mmCIF file of C-alpha atoms in Angstrom:
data_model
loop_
_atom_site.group_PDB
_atom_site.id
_atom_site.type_symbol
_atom_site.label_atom_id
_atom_site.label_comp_id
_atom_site.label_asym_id
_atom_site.label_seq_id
_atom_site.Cartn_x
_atom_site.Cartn_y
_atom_site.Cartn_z
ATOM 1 C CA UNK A 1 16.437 16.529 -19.942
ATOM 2 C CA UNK A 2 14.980 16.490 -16.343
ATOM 3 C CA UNK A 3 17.144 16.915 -13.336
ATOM 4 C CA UNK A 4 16.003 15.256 -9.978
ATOM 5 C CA UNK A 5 14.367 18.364 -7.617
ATOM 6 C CA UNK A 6 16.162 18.048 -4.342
ATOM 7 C CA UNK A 7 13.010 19.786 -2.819
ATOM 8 C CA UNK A 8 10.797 17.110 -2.759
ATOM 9 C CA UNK A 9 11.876 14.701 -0.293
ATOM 10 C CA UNK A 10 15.092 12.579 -1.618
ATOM 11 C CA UNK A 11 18.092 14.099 -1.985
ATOM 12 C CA UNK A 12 19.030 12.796 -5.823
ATOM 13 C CA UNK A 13 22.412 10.526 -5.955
ATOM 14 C CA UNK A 14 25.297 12.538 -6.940
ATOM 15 C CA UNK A 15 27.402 9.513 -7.960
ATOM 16 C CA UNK A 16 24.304 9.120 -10.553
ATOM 17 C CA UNK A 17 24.077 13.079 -11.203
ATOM 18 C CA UNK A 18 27.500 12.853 -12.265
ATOM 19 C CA UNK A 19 27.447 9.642 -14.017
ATOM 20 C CA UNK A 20 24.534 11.520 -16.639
ATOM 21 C CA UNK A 21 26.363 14.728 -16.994
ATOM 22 C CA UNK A 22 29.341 12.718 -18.274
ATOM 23 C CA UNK A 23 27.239 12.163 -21.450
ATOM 24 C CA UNK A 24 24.909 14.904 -21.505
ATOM 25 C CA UNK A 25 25.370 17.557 -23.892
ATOM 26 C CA UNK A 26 27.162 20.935 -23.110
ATOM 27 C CA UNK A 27 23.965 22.884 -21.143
ATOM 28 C CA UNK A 28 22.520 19.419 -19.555
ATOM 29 C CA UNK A 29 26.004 18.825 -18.490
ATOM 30 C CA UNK A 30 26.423 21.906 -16.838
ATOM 31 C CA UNK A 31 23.077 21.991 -15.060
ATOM 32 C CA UNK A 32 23.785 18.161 -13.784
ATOM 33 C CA UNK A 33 27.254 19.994 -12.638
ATOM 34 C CA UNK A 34 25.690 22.508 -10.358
ATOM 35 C CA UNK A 35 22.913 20.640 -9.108
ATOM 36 C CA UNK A 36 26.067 18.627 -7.529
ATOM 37 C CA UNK A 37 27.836 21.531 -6.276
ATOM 38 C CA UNK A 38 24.348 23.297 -4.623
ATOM 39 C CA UNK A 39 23.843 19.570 -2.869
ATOM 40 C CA UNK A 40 27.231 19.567 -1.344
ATOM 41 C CA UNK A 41 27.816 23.157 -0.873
ATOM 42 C CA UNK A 42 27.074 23.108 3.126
ATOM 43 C CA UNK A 43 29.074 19.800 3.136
ATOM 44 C CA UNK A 44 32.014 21.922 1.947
ATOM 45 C CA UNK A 45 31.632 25.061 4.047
ATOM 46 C CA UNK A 46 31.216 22.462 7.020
ATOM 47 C CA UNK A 47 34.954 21.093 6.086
ATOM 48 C CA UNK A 48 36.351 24.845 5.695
ATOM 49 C CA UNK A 49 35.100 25.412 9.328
ATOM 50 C CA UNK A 50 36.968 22.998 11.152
ATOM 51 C CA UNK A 51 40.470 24.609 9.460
ATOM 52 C CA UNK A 52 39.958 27.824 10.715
ATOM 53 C CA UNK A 53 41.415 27.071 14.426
ATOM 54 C CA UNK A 54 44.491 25.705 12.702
ATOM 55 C CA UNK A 55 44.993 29.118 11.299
ATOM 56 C CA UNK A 56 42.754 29.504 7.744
ATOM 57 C CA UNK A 57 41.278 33.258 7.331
ATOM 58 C CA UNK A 58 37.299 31.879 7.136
ATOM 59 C CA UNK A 59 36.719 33.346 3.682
ATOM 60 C CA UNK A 60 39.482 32.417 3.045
ATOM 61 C CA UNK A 61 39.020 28.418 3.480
ATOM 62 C CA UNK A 62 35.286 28.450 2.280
ATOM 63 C CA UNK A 63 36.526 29.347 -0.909
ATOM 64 C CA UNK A 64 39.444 27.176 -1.057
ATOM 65 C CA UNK A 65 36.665 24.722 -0.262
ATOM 66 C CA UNK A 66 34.162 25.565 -2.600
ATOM 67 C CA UNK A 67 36.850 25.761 -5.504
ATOM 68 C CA UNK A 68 37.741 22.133 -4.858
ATOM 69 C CA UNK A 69 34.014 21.008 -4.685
ATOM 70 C CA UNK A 70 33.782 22.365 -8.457
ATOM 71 C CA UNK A 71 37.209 20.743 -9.229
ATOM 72 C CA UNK A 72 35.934 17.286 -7.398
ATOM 73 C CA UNK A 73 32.515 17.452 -9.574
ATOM 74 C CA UNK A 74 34.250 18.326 -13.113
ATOM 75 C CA UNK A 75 36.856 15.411 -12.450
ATOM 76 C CA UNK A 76 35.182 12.706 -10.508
ATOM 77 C CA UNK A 77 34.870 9.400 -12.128
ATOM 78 C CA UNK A 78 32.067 7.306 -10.953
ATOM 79 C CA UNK A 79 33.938 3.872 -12.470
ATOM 80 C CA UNK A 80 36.460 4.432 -9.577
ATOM 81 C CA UNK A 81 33.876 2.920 -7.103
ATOM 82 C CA UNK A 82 33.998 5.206 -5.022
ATOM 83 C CA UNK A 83 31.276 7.374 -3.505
ATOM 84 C CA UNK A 84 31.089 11.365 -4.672
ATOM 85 C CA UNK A 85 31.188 12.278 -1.093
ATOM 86 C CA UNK A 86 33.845 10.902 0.051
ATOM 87 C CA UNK A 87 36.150 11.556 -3.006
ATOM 88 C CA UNK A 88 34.729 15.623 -2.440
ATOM 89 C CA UNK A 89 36.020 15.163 1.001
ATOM 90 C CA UNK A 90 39.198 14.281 0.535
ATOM 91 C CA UNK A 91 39.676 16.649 -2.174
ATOM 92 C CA UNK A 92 38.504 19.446 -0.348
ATOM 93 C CA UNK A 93 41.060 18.122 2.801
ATOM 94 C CA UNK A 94 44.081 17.624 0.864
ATOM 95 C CA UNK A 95 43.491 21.703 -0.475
ATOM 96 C CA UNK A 96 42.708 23.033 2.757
ATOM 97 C CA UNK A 97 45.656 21.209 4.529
ATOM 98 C CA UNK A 98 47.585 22.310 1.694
ATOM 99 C CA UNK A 99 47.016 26.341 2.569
ATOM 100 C CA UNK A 100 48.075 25.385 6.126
ATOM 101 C CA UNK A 101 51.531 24.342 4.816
ATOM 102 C CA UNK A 102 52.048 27.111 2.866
ATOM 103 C CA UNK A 103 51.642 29.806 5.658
#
């Protein structure tokens, strides 16, 4: 199975990334998986960034981040209609603002 090179020019649809690896065998699925996570990667550092004002250790809140990029990817469902992005985003949010309580 071929996976769309992000270094040519287009940056490959995650929403349709995701949508193969959900029936892609075990290896396929997992290489669909991280191309996901190494497209959005900055996108979730960028979030952890703007929590460390408030109070979150850097390290600290990239890989808070980071871990709930991976959790977004392995649980997104692309027949909720809405885009990867923005379900990532509010993912990653809701566990960042979550280490602020709990300080």
């Amino acid at each position: 199975m071929s996976t769309v090179d992000a270094s040519r020019g287009a940056k490959p649809d995650a929403d349709l990334l995701l949508c193969l690896a959900e029936t892609a065998p075990g290896p396929d699925r997992v290489r669909l998986e991280r191309q996901v996570v190494r497209l959005h990667k900055m996108m979730a550092r960028d979030i952890a960034r703007c929590y460390v004002p408030l109070g979150v250790e850097q390290g600290r809140a990239t890989r808070l981040a980071l871990a709930a990029l991976l959790r977004a990817v392995r649980t997104y469902d692309h027949s909720i209609r809405l885009d990867f992005e923005r379900y990532a985003t509010s993912l990653i949010q809701l566990e960042l603002s979550r280490s602020l309580q709990s300080r």
